[in-house]
GROMACS .gro file of C-alpha atoms in nm:
model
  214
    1UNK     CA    1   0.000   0.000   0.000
    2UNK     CA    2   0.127   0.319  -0.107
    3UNK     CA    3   0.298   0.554   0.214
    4UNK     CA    4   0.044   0.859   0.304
    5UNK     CA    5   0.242   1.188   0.215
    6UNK     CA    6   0.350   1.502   0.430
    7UNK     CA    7   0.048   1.694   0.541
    8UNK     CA    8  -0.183   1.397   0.422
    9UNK     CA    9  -0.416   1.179   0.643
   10UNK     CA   10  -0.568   0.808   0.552
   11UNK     CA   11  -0.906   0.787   0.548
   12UNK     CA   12  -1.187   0.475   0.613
   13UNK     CA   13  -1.433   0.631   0.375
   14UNK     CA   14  -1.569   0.907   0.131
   15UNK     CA   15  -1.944   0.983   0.111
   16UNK     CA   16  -2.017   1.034  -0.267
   17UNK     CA   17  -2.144   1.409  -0.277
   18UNK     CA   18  -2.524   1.430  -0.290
   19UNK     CA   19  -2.562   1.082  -0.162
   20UNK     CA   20  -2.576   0.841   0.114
   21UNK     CA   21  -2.343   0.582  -0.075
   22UNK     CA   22  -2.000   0.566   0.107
   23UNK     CA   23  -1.697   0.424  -0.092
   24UNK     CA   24  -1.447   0.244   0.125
   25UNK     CA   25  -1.094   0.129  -0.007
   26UNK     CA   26  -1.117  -0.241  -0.207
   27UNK     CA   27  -1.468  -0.050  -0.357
   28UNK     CA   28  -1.533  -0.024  -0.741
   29UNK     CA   29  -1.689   0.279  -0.855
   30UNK     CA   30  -1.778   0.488  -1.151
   31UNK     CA   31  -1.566   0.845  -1.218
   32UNK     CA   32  -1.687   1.140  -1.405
   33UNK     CA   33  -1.553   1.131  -1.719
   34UNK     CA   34  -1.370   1.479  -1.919
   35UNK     CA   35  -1.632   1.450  -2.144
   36UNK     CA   36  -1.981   1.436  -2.078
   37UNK     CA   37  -2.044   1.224  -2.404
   38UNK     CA   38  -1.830   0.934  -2.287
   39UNK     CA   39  -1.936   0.649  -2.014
   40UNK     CA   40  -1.814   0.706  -1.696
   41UNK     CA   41  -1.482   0.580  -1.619
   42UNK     CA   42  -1.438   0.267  -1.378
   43UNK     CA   43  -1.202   0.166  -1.126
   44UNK     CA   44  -1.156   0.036  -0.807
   45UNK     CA   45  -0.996   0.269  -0.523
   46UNK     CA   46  -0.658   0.195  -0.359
   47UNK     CA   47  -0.615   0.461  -0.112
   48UNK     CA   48  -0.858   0.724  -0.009
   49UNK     CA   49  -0.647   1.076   0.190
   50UNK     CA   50  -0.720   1.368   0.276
   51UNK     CA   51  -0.480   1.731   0.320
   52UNK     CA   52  -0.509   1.953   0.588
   53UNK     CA   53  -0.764   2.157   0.398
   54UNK     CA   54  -0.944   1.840   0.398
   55UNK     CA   55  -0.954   1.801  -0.025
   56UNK     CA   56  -1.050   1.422  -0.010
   57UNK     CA   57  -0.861   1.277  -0.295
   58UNK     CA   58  -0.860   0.861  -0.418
   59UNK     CA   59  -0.608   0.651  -0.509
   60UNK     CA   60  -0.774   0.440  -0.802
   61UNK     CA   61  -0.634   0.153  -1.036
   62UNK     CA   62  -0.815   0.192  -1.376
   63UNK     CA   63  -1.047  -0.108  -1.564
   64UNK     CA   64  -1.007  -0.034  -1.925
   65UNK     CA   65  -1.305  -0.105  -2.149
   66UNK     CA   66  -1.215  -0.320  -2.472
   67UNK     CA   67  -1.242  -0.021  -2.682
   68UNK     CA   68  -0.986   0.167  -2.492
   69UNK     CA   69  -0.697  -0.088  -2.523
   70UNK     CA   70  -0.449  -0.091  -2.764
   71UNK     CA   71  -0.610  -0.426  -2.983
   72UNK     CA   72  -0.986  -0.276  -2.944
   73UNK     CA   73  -1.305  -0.474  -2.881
   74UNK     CA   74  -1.327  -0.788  -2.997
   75UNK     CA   75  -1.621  -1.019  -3.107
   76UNK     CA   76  -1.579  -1.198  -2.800
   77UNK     CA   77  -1.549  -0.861  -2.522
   78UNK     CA   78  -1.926  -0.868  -2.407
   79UNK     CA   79  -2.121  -0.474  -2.331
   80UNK     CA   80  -1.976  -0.536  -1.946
   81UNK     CA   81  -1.653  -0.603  -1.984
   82UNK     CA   82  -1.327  -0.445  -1.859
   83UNK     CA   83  -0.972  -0.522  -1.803
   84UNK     CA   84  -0.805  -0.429  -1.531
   85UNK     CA   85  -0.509  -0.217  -1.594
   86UNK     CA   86  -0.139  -0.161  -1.433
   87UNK     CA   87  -0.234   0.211  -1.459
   88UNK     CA   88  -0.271   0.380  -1.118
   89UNK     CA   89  -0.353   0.722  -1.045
   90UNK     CA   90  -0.458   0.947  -0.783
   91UNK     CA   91  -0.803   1.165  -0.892
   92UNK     CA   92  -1.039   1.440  -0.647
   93UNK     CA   93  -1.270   1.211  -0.455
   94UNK     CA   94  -1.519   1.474  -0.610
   95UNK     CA   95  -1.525   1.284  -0.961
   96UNK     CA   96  -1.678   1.006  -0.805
   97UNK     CA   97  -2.003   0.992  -0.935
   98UNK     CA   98  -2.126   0.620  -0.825
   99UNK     CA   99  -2.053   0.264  -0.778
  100UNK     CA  100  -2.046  -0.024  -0.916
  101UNK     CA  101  -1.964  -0.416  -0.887
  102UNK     CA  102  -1.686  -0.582  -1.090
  103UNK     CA  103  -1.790  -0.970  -1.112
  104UNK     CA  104  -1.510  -1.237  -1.169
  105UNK     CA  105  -1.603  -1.371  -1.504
  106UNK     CA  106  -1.720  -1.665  -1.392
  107UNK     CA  107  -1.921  -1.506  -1.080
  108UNK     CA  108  -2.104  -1.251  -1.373
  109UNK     CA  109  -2.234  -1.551  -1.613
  110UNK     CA  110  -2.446  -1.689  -1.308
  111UNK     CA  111  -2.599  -1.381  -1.204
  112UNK     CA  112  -3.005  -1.423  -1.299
  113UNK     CA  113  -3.027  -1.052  -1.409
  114UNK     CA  114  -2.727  -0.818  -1.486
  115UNK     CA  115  -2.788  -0.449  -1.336
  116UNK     CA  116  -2.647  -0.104  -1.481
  117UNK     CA  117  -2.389  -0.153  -1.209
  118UNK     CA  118  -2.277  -0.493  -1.287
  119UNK     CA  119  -1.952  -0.525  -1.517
  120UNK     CA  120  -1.710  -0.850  -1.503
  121UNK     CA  121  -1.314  -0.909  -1.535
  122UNK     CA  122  -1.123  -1.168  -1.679
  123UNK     CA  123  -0.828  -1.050  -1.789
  124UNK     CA  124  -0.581  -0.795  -1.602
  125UNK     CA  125  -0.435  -0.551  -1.873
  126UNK     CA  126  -0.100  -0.381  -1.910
  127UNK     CA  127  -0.110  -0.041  -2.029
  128UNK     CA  128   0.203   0.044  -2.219
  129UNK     CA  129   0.229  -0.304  -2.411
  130UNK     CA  130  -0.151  -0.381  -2.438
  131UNK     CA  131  -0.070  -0.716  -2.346
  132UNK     CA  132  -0.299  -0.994  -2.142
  133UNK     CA  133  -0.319  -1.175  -1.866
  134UNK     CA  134  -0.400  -1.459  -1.908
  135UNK     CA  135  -0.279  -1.456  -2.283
  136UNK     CA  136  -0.485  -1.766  -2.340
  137UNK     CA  137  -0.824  -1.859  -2.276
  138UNK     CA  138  -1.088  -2.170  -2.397
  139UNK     CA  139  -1.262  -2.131  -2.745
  140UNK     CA  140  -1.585  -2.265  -2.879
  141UNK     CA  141  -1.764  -2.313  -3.145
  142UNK     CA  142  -1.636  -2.375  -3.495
  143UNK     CA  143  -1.554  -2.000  -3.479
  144UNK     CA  144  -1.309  -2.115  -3.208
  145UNK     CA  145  -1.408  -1.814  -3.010
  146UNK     CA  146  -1.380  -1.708  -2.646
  147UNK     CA  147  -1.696  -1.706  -2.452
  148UNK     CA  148  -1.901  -1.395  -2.516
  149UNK     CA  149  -2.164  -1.442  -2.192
  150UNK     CA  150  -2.385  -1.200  -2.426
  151UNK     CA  151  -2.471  -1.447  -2.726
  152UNK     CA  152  -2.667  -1.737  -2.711
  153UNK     CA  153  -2.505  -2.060  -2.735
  154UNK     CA  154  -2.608  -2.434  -2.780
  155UNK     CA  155  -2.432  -2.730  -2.623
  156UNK     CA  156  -2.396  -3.071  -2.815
  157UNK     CA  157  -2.538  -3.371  -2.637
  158UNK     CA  158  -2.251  -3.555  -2.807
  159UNK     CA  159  -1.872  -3.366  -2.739
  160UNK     CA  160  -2.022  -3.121  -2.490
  161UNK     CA  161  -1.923  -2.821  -2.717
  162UNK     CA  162  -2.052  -2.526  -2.734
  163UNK     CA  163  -2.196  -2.355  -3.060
  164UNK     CA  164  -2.319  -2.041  -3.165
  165UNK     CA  165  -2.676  -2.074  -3.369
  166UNK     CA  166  -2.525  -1.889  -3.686
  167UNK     CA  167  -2.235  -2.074  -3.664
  168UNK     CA  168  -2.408  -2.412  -3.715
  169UNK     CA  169  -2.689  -2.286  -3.983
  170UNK     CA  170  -2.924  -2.175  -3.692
  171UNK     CA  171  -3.128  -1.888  -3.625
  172UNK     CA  172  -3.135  -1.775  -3.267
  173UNK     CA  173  -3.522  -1.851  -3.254
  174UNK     CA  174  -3.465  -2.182  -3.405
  175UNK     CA  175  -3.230  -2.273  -3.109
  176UNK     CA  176  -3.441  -2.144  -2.831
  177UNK     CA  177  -3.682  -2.361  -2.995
  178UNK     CA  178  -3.463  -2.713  -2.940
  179UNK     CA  179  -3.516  -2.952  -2.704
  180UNK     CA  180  -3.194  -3.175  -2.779
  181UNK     CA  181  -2.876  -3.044  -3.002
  182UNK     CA  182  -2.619  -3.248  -3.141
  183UNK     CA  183  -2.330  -3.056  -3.377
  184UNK     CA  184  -2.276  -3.231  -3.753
  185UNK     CA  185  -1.964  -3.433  -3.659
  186UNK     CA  186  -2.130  -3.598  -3.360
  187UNK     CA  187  -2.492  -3.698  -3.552
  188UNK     CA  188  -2.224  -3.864  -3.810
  189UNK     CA  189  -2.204  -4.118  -3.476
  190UNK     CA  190  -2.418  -4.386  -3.462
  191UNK     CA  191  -2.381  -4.467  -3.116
  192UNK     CA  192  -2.517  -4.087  -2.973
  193UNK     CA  193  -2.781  -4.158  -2.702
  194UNK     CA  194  -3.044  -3.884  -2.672
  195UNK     CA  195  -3.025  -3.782  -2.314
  196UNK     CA  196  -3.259  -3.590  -2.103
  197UNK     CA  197  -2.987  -3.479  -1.885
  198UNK     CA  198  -2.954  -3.062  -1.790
  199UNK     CA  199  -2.615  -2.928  -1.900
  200UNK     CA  200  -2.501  -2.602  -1.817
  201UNK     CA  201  -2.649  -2.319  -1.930
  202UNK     CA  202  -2.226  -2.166  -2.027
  203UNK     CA  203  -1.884  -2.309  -2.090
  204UNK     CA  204  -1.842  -2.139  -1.697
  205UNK     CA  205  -2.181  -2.162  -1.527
  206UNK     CA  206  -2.251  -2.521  -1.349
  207UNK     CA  207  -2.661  -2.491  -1.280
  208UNK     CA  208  -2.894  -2.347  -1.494
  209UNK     CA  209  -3.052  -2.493  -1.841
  210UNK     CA  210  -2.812  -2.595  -2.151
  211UNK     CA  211  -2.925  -2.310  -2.359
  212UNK     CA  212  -2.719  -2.045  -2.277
  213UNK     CA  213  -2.837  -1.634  -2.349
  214UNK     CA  214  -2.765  -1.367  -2.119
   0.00000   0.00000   0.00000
């Protein structure tokens, strides 16, 4: 944890201005960005200080959206994702305009409704280099795609894969429709039992249907 300067005190907690919501340190919250056309900024506080004028001011490490990294969004980055980034700063506890809840990836595909404040993080992000950790991550589909936890996906009965409906000559109201799936190189297998069995409803999620739509 970074030292507290000269003339600087730690605080426990900042009361966002013009609400009851208090931010503590660990907290993920939404900053007011330098333009008012652009989404708030994200990031989750380090530090929170104050002077001896008592200016309040918040140590934050930035989450990057997909479109602000170096390689851009991706088919795969779903609406709430972010990465979090090496990039620390220290911003007026003033430009805090709300907060918000960054999900582990896994955590975020088995929530039953996603709020406004609900975003998720898989990968932590470095700055200068754009690189990722982790560099590597499952595909699916014939695509051979990371998981997007905002498209629809169907499961084969036979190798468990997952598929997206376009990617297997389906409409996405075709595969809502479907009681059993089984991909083209599996029905090719004689020996596929039918199964009434519930799979998951994600390649990350472990108890809802085997359908799979966010």
């Amino acid at each position: 944890m970074a030292k507290t300067r000269p003339g600087k005190k730690d605080l426990d907690a900042y009361t966002i201005r013009g609400t009851n919501k208090v931010v503590r340190v660990g907290d993920c919250v939404l900053m007011r960005p330098s333009e008012t056309s652009k989404l708030p900024y994200v990031a989750r506080v380090e530090k929170i200080e104050a002077d001896n004028r008592n200016n309040i001011k918040v140590r934050v490490r930035w989450y990057y959206r997909p479109e602000e990294s170096i390689g851009g969004r991706r088919q795969f980055h779903g609406a709430k994702e972010l990465f979090l980034s090496d990039h620390y700063d220290l911003q007026s506890a003033h430009t805090i305009e709300g907060k918000c809840i960054v999900h582990t990836f896994k955590n975020y595909t088995k929530l039953e409704n996603v709020g406004a404040e609900d975003y998720y993080c898989r990968f932590e992000y470095k700055a200068a280099t754009g690189a990722f950790t982790p560099d590597r991550v499952a595909v699916y589909c014939t695509c051979e795609m990371p998981y997007n936890p905002d498209d629809l996906m169907v499961q084969c009965e036979g190798c468990k894969d997952w598929y997206h409906p376009a990617c297997v000559s389906m409409t996405i109201e075709e595969a809502k429709k479907l009681d059993h799936f089984v991909c083209s190189e599996c029905a090719s297998d004689a020996d596929i039992k039918k199964t009434e069995n519930i799979f998951s409803a994600s390649p990350v999620a472990e108890d809802k249907v085997r359908i799979s739509e966010r």
